[in-house]
Amino acid sequence: MSLPKRFPDRDEIAGVRIEVEHLEAGAYLEAEGGVQERRRLAGRVMARRDMGSAVFLDLVDRSGRLQIAFLKKEVAKAVDVKLGDVIGVEGVPGKTRRGEPSLFADEGPLLLSPIATSLPDTFHGMTDVEARYRKRYLDLLMNEDVRGDFITRSRMISAIRRYLDDRGFLEVETPVLQPRYGGAFARPFTTHHNELARDFYLRIATELYLKRLIVGGLERVYELGKDFRNEGVSFKHNPEFTMLEWYEAYADYRDTMVLIENLVADVTHEVLGTTVVQFRGSEIDLKAPWRRLKFADALEEHGLWTRDEAELRRRLTERGIDCSKDPTWAKLADHALSVYVEPGLIQPTILHDYPVELSPFARRTDDDPGIVERFEYYVGGMELGNAYSEINDHADQAERFADQLKDRAAGDAEAEEGDPDYVEALTYGMPPTGGLGLGIDRLAMLLTGRDSIRDVVLFPALRDRS
RNA sequence: GGGCCGUUAGCUCAGUCGGUAGAGCAGGGGACUUUUAAUCCCAAGGUCGUUGGUUCGAACCCAACACGGCCCA
């Protein structure tokens, strides 16, 4: 026997539920003239209450859950479905005598796809964290809140696209396979192209390609896609993660600050109906404007602002910090920041004016050549992203790459390798440009109130179970 | 990398002092005229994460390993 290949003219369960909301107990949904309305629903059977000559099913689709009532004896006797079957039903919407919104089916359900195994416990759901990640389809099926979180994530992403599209940004796609990697401090994944007989890196950022497009005159571009970093896994790190980068010609980092704080606030309000979120035990308000804090002031608050490498190392070591893996001043300052400053940045904070050593693509400030026009923005003690006024002078950029190579020689494996092809692009001239990156998974954590990136990534990276 | 915790039926969990495996839900069979985790009866369901060790005997004690979680670095 062949099962149906389609179930046309389907209604959404949530919509039917709203339609019957106003009815009295025991009433049916009627159109003008007293004719009973009919609706067609499809979904998964998530509960069954069998009375013998009356059968009740709970049917679940993406939008919600509704009871299906089979009250005619012959029909009820023929209802042969088990928990987890995918069925289609047709009937009259209404409320039972006890007031439960229901679809009253006058014929048996149409089996669309039978379950060949058993669903997890429908009362306790699936709670084993490892099982939830490995069999996400069951997690989504059994846990409505999980389903809701991924719907929230999806809405958030489309709202971000809409926000940028409406402001004249062009969505573009640049290579995932790159002959050189750059645009961030991270170790890459390596792969091999057989025909071209060469290795490629999976991108760690889209930055250098997107800025070539600014050279090319596209003026406002963004890319929303996966980056890959061959690093540890934690509550805020997954080896592949979703990143938004945008570049805006004729803007500087102050313009970018205003754009990002408004984007996050507006997108959050559009998705959640409020700018207030709960995250890791804190109530956080994402509405603009956000607090501004200078990098140097942030470290000075903790008595850690000095440009002297030995002195900074001494102060950190004095406090019990292991600096053995921090070969440069830049690494030490970054370490100090992540230990003493970041965890305290709970309400949205724009940390700006970074030391030049940490920022190989950012333009120097007018006042101090050791400081660059760069900011990172933090919420809930977590970095959401990074932005700067982009270097558009080829000689300056070449010099920064050279400085990075010195750091590399000093033992910093994450320092930039340089990219002569990118420097060449800059020799053709690039308009002054503001650029920004935003960690999409981390923003999704904030909007869903989840503590772990694994709860907002559908299929998080796990070890093999051998 | 370190510490702690966990891993028993498809799922959620018990398992006492080391004496040979239990429940609920799901699945199978049956009863039942409006149920809400419906209820009731019957039968079935297991490589106790893996590998070693101790012991007359190990789900339980010991070691290593695997996977996961939390905390620390």
XYZ file of C-alpha atoms (C1' of nucleotides) in Angstrom:
539
model
C 0.000 0.000 0.000
C 1.347 3.382 -0.980
C 0.941 6.271 1.444
C -0.344 9.660 0.207
C 2.320 11.877 -1.331
C 0.615 15.128 -0.386
C -1.987 16.635 1.885
C -3.276 19.758 0.150
C -5.267 22.713 1.531
C -3.886 22.295 5.007
C -4.752 24.799 7.745
C -2.410 25.856 10.535
C -3.291 24.469 13.948
C -2.643 27.760 15.730
C -4.998 29.524 13.323
C -7.821 27.052 13.981
C -7.252 27.371 17.707
C -7.738 31.155 17.460
C -10.888 30.692 15.372
C -12.626 28.632 18.072
C -11.382 30.629 21.035
C -14.556 32.691 21.402
C -16.961 29.719 21.182
C -19.007 28.368 24.079
C -18.304 24.858 25.312
C -20.098 22.376 23.085
C -20.365 24.785 20.109
C -19.100 24.323 16.558
C -17.586 26.914 14.266
C -20.264 28.098 11.850
C -20.118 30.359 8.822
C -22.942 32.735 7.790
C -26.215 30.826 7.468
C -25.401 28.203 10.085
C -23.233 26.015 7.863
C -20.518 24.212 9.787
C -17.001 25.203 8.806
C -14.482 22.502 7.909
C -10.734 22.514 8.392
C -7.929 20.215 7.319
C -5.002 19.691 9.695
C -1.857 17.625 9.497
C 0.889 16.918 11.968
C 2.220 14.497 14.480
C 0.152 12.582 17.039
C 1.567 13.534 20.448
C -1.138 12.165 22.748
C -3.958 9.641 22.550
C -6.858 9.174 24.938
C -8.884 6.147 23.925
C -12.342 5.711 25.513
C -13.433 2.832 23.331
C -16.248 4.524 21.497
C -14.618 7.957 21.607
C -10.998 8.710 20.847
C -9.060 11.919 21.428
C -5.709 12.711 19.814
C -3.464 15.704 20.327
C -2.117 16.820 16.976
C 0.996 19.020 16.791
C 2.276 21.025 13.849
C 4.892 23.778 13.752
C 2.383 26.368 14.886
C 0.838 24.600 17.866
C -1.219 21.787 19.342
C -4.918 20.921 19.085
C -7.133 18.072 20.248
C -8.771 15.978 17.522
C -12.011 14.354 18.712
C -13.449 11.206 17.114
C -16.861 10.875 18.782
C -18.787 8.608 16.403
C -18.461 5.036 17.562
C -17.657 3.474 14.187
C -15.096 6.168 13.430
C -13.471 5.939 16.882
C -13.193 2.168 16.610
C -11.259 2.610 13.375
C -8.737 5.133 14.702
C -5.575 3.061 14.512
C -2.723 5.467 15.204
C 0.138 5.459 17.651
C 2.100 8.280 19.249
C 4.427 9.775 16.702
C 2.465 8.922 13.574
C 2.121 11.716 11.048
C -1.528 12.027 10.041
C -3.947 14.293 8.235
C -7.501 14.896 9.465
C -10.542 16.822 8.342
C -13.458 17.978 10.442
C -15.386 20.734 12.156
C -13.611 23.079 14.582
C -15.318 23.649 17.903
C -15.168 23.101 21.622
C -15.986 19.957 23.574
C -18.543 19.922 26.376
C -15.649 20.567 28.734
C -14.556 23.555 26.681
C -11.446 22.078 25.062
C -10.726 23.570 21.621
C -10.929 20.652 19.195
C -11.375 19.515 15.651
C -14.311 17.109 15.463
C -13.360 14.542 12.851
C -16.230 12.714 11.179
C -13.967 10.207 9.493
C -10.795 8.428 10.515
C -7.358 9.998 10.250
C -5.338 9.656 7.056
C -2.013 8.045 7.851
C 0.730 10.012 6.058
C 3.817 8.525 7.679
C 3.824 5.845 10.364
C 6.407 5.881 13.125
C 8.444 2.670 13.064
C 9.875 3.068 16.566
C 8.814 4.651 19.863
C 8.738 8.328 20.673
C 10.515 9.374 23.873
C 8.404 9.767 27.003
C 5.797 12.378 26.037
C 5.443 13.608 29.606
C 9.092 14.009 30.590
C 10.239 14.800 27.059
C 13.873 14.250 26.209
C 16.111 15.803 28.842
C 19.451 14.055 28.333
C 21.594 16.884 26.958
C 23.805 14.678 24.838
C 20.843 12.858 23.305
C 19.168 16.194 22.562
C 22.184 17.377 20.553
C 22.813 14.088 18.769
C 19.148 13.584 17.877
C 18.046 17.185 17.522
C 15.023 16.079 15.515
C 13.643 14.409 18.644
C 14.518 17.445 20.762
C 12.528 19.637 18.368
C 9.664 17.169 18.296
C 9.403 16.705 22.051
C 10.334 20.144 23.395
C 8.178 23.024 22.301
C 10.491 25.623 23.860
C 13.407 24.316 21.792
C 11.276 24.651 18.680
C 10.454 28.193 19.754
C 14.104 29.129 20.241
C 15.043 28.104 16.720
C 12.049 29.952 15.309
C 13.253 33.019 17.245
C 16.724 32.612 15.770
C 15.312 32.366 12.268
C 13.166 35.483 12.727
C 16.130 37.349 14.156
C 18.245 36.572 11.106
C 15.592 37.615 8.628
C 15.003 40.830 10.612
C 18.733 41.609 10.419
C 18.729 41.087 6.655
C 15.673 43.277 6.289
C 17.271 46.002 8.417
C 20.394 46.146 6.282
C 18.557 45.706 2.970
C 16.326 48.649 3.875
C 19.420 50.813 4.400
C 20.918 50.180 1.012
C 23.260 47.309 1.905
C 23.870 44.630 -0.677
C 24.082 41.016 0.481
C 27.020 39.267 -1.163
C 28.771 35.904 -1.045
C 32.536 35.592 -0.888
C 34.705 32.461 -0.856
C 34.554 29.986 1.993
C 37.633 28.269 0.559
C 40.443 30.812 0.751
C 44.068 30.534 -0.374
C 45.036 32.731 2.598
C 43.136 33.204 5.813
C 42.857 36.494 7.634
C 40.627 39.131 9.160
C 40.736 37.616 12.636
C 43.138 36.075 15.132
C 42.412 32.359 14.925
C 43.708 29.014 13.730
C 42.079 27.791 10.523
C 40.884 24.461 9.174
C 42.819 23.280 6.157
C 41.495 21.338 3.206
C 42.737 20.329 -0.219
C 41.529 20.915 -3.757
C 42.536 17.941 -5.921
C 42.177 19.506 -9.369
C 43.921 22.752 -8.443
C 46.466 20.675 -6.525
C 46.638 23.035 -3.585
C 45.530 23.507 -0.017
C 42.784 25.904 0.960
C 41.726 27.310 4.287
C 38.137 27.449 5.454
C 37.602 31.135 6.111
C 37.987 32.503 9.632
C 36.421 35.807 8.505
C 34.982 37.436 5.395
C 36.685 40.776 6.028
C 39.361 40.970 3.366
C 37.079 39.912 0.527
C 34.301 42.271 1.542
C 36.712 45.215 1.605
C 37.864 44.333 -1.909
C 34.222 44.889 -2.852
C 34.379 48.354 -1.289
C 37.425 49.030 -3.478
C 35.270 47.768 -6.343
C 32.633 50.415 -5.653
C 29.793 48.382 -4.128
C 29.792 50.923 -1.272
C 27.617 49.061 1.247
C 27.908 45.293 1.465
C 27.227 42.590 4.009
C 27.661 38.854 4.238
C 25.867 36.591 6.684
C 27.341 33.134 6.786
C 29.559 30.564 8.419
C 33.117 31.144 9.598
C 35.348 28.328 10.860
C 37.899 28.474 13.655
C 39.963 25.477 14.675
C 39.814 26.142 18.390
C 38.311 24.953 21.627
C 34.630 24.430 22.207
C 32.869 26.272 25.040
C 29.515 27.742 25.978
C 30.245 30.574 23.530
C 32.436 28.820 20.940
C 31.493 26.337 18.238
C 34.084 25.478 15.541
C 31.695 26.653 12.849
C 29.587 29.638 13.691
C 27.492 32.258 11.969
C 28.897 35.715 11.464
C 27.574 38.930 10.028
C 30.062 41.360 8.558
C 29.194 44.650 6.910
C 31.258 47.426 5.322
C 29.960 50.917 4.719
C 31.879 53.357 2.513
C 32.210 56.979 3.649
C 31.522 56.057 7.274
C 33.803 55.782 10.308
C 33.585 53.738 13.496
C 31.381 56.318 15.208
C 28.768 55.910 12.468
C 29.131 52.155 12.849
C 28.493 52.337 16.608
C 25.179 54.058 15.972
C 24.184 51.566 13.279
C 24.932 48.453 15.349
C 23.246 49.613 18.557
C 20.139 50.562 16.626
C 20.158 47.374 14.589
C 20.355 45.174 17.677
C 17.735 47.182 19.556
C 15.312 47.302 16.605
C 15.751 43.649 15.625
C 15.265 42.548 19.233
C 12.132 44.638 19.541
C 10.784 43.283 16.275
C 11.368 39.661 17.295
C 10.520 39.777 21.015
C 8.300 42.850 21.294
C 10.705 44.317 23.863
C 14.378 45.276 24.113
C 14.710 43.692 27.559
C 16.170 40.176 27.724
C 17.164 37.775 30.516
C 20.636 36.315 30.186
C 22.746 34.359 32.678
C 20.796 35.702 35.619
C 20.818 39.340 34.523
C 18.110 41.534 33.096
C 19.614 43.349 30.140
C 18.154 46.241 28.165
C 19.454 46.351 24.592
C 17.896 49.700 23.713
C 20.141 52.356 22.158
C 22.306 54.213 22.924
C 24.784 51.893 24.590
C 27.411 52.854 27.142
C 30.821 53.915 25.714
C 34.019 52.941 27.531
C 37.590 53.560 26.420
C 39.877 50.529 26.328
C 42.577 52.262 28.367
C 40.053 53.468 30.970
C 38.610 49.983 31.292
C 42.026 48.522 32.144
C 42.993 51.527 34.282
C 39.918 50.873 36.467
C 41.713 47.672 37.435
C 45.149 49.264 37.672
C 46.295 47.444 34.567
C 46.863 50.186 32.001
C 50.500 50.382 30.940
C 52.230 50.126 27.587
C 55.245 48.451 29.163
C 55.221 44.721 28.471
C 57.394 43.714 31.429
C 55.401 45.901 33.799
C 52.054 44.518 32.629
C 53.396 40.977 32.908
C 54.553 41.730 36.443
C 51.180 43.143 37.512
C 49.275 40.195 36.071
C 51.626 37.588 37.489
C 51.341 39.322 40.875
C 47.590 38.636 40.720
C 48.102 34.963 40.002
C 47.495 35.125 36.251
C 49.490 32.624 34.184
C 51.032 34.729 31.393
C 53.258 32.014 30.021
C 51.254 31.777 26.810
C 51.233 35.533 26.213
C 54.418 36.312 24.282
C 53.620 39.941 23.417
C 52.245 43.075 25.070
C 49.165 42.750 22.869
C 48.492 39.227 24.120
C 48.947 40.334 27.739
C 46.553 43.249 27.343
C 43.991 41.000 25.672
C 44.378 38.483 28.495
C 43.903 41.172 31.137
C 40.821 42.409 29.330
C 39.187 38.992 29.159
C 39.834 38.261 32.833
C 39.142 41.618 34.487
C 36.956 43.675 32.158
C 34.796 41.449 29.949
C 32.910 39.563 32.679
C 31.709 42.879 34.127
C 30.288 44.242 30.879
C 26.735 43.028 31.439
C 24.645 45.902 30.067
C 25.493 46.684 26.422
C 28.861 48.412 26.304
C 30.940 49.717 23.434
C 34.602 49.352 24.361
C 36.546 51.634 22.042
C 39.919 53.052 21.068
C 42.082 49.949 21.098
C 45.867 49.770 21.112
C 47.262 49.538 17.607
C 49.069 46.265 18.335
C 45.737 44.435 18.708
C 44.182 45.840 15.574
C 45.968 45.256 12.256
C 43.146 46.671 10.093
C 42.025 49.746 12.054
C 43.000 53.363 11.360
C 44.931 55.350 13.936
C 43.141 58.033 15.929
C 44.045 61.651 15.219
C 45.279 62.255 18.773
C 47.426 59.197 19.392
C 49.144 57.008 16.785
C 49.303 54.180 19.347
C 45.508 54.043 19.520
C 43.157 53.032 16.714
C 39.533 53.728 15.817
C 38.232 50.365 16.829
C 35.510 49.091 19.159
C 34.247 45.805 20.458
C 30.780 45.592 21.941
C 29.837 43.437 24.896
C 26.570 42.223 26.368
C 26.127 39.845 29.273
C 29.903 39.628 29.754
C 30.238 38.267 26.231
C 31.793 39.871 23.147
C 29.156 40.231 20.467
C 31.389 41.726 17.808
C 34.130 43.976 16.628
C 34.343 47.033 14.385
C 36.655 49.735 13.110
C 37.408 52.534 10.747
C 39.158 50.464 8.105
C 42.691 51.135 6.993
C 42.390 52.295 3.404
C 46.030 53.267 2.854
C 48.012 50.482 1.218
C 51.347 51.488 2.762
C 49.864 51.682 6.254
C 48.261 48.268 5.755
C 51.521 46.739 4.532
C 53.267 48.106 7.621
C 50.634 46.566 9.932
C 51.032 43.197 8.282
C 54.783 43.512 8.827
C 54.176 44.210 12.549
C 51.990 41.117 12.715
C 54.786 39.022 11.244
C 57.033 40.237 14.062
C 54.444 39.048 16.587
C 54.321 35.742 14.761
C 58.067 35.450 15.024
C 57.762 36.268 18.739
C 55.553 33.214 19.155
C 52.013 34.458 18.548
C 50.602 31.717 16.300
C 47.366 33.638 15.738
C 48.962 36.787 14.323
C 48.079 37.717 10.739
C 50.177 36.193 7.980
C 49.599 39.106 5.657
C 47.935 39.246 2.253
C 49.841 40.973 -0.575
C 46.916 40.589 -2.946
C 44.739 42.541 -0.505
C 47.399 45.229 -0.134
C 47.503 45.507 -3.912
C 43.747 46.036 -3.982
C 44.223 48.975 -1.607
C 46.718 50.602 -3.985
C 43.740 51.354 -6.232
C 42.229 53.402 -3.409
C 39.412 52.500 -1.007
C 36.915 55.071 0.263
C 37.008 55.701 4.013
C 35.015 52.790 5.388
C 33.388 51.612 8.586
C 33.302 47.832 9.026
C 31.751 45.540 11.589
C 31.364 41.910 12.622
C 28.501 40.480 14.702
C 28.377 36.990 16.217
C 24.941 35.785 15.208
C 24.905 32.763 17.522
C 25.741 34.911 20.525
C 22.987 37.376 19.686
C 20.640 34.401 19.388
C 21.742 33.301 22.876
C 20.732 36.714 24.206
C 17.346 36.751 22.484
C 16.466 33.229 23.612
C 18.007 33.556 27.081
C 20.073 30.408 26.533
C 23.367 29.940 28.361
C 25.064 27.834 25.727
C 25.780 28.337 22.032
C 24.824 24.686 21.624
C 21.251 25.583 22.408
C 21.036 28.005 19.478
C 22.991 25.905 16.950
C 20.820 23.123 15.515
C 23.582 20.553 15.192
C 26.502 21.521 17.460
C 29.893 19.900 17.035
C 30.332 16.791 19.200
C 32.953 14.112 19.512
C 32.425 10.863 17.687
C 30.787 8.210 19.729
C 32.857 5.131 18.987
C 44.902 20.683 30.342
C 42.769 20.059 35.772
C 38.614 19.027 39.263
C 33.683 17.302 40.233
C 29.251 14.786 38.480
C 26.740 11.521 35.107
C 26.183 6.980 31.631
C 20.788 0.883 33.846
C 14.649 -1.013 28.718
C 12.949 3.460 22.921
C 12.279 7.751 26.906
C 12.224 9.425 32.342
C 14.228 7.211 36.478
C 14.818 3.470 41.019
C 18.309 -0.278 42.328
C 19.563 -0.837 50.217
C 25.011 -4.272 52.946
C 28.438 -6.999 46.740
C 23.978 -12.324 46.270
C 22.569 -12.527 39.650
C 17.399 -6.415 37.054
C 12.718 -2.852 38.847
C 8.823 1.064 37.976
C 6.213 4.718 35.013
C 5.547 6.255 29.962
C 5.929 4.405 24.906
C 5.244 -0.253 21.958
C 1.885 -5.406 21.744
C -3.024 -7.791 23.381
C -7.775 -6.749 25.828
C -11.857 -3.612 28.520
C -14.226 1.124 28.554
C -20.029 6.496 25.578
C -16.501 13.556 26.285
C -10.984 12.484 27.692
C -6.731 16.188 29.272
C 0.054 12.710 31.835
C -7.598 9.410 30.932
C -8.299 4.775 33.648
C -8.190 -0.696 34.402
C -6.322 -5.894 33.195
C -2.555 -9.199 30.648
C 1.960 -10.374 28.317
C 6.655 -8.813 26.476
C 10.907 -5.717 26.704
C 18.234 -5.477 29.369
C 25.879 -6.705 26.339
C 23.696 -2.124 33.512
C 28.972 3.110 28.374
C 33.749 -0.040 27.138
C 37.950 -2.947 28.756
C 40.518 -4.973 32.619
C 41.039 -6.068 37.999
C 39.383 -7.606 43.156
C 35.842 -11.477 44.782
C 32.912 -17.899 45.534
C 29.838 -13.986 43.387
C 30.056 -7.070 40.615
C 24.933 -2.479 37.996
C 27.302 -1.767 42.978
C 34.308 -1.939 44.960
C 39.199 -0.532 42.125
C 41.874 1.113 37.492
C 42.098 2.779 32.607
C 39.455 4.495 28.527
C 35.067 6.672 25.794
C 31.082 10.161 25.567
C 28.402 14.165 27.919
C 27.502 18.129 31.638
C 29.227 21.861 35.181
C 33.321 24.565 37.210
C 38.456 26.142 36.782
C 42.798 27.300 33.425
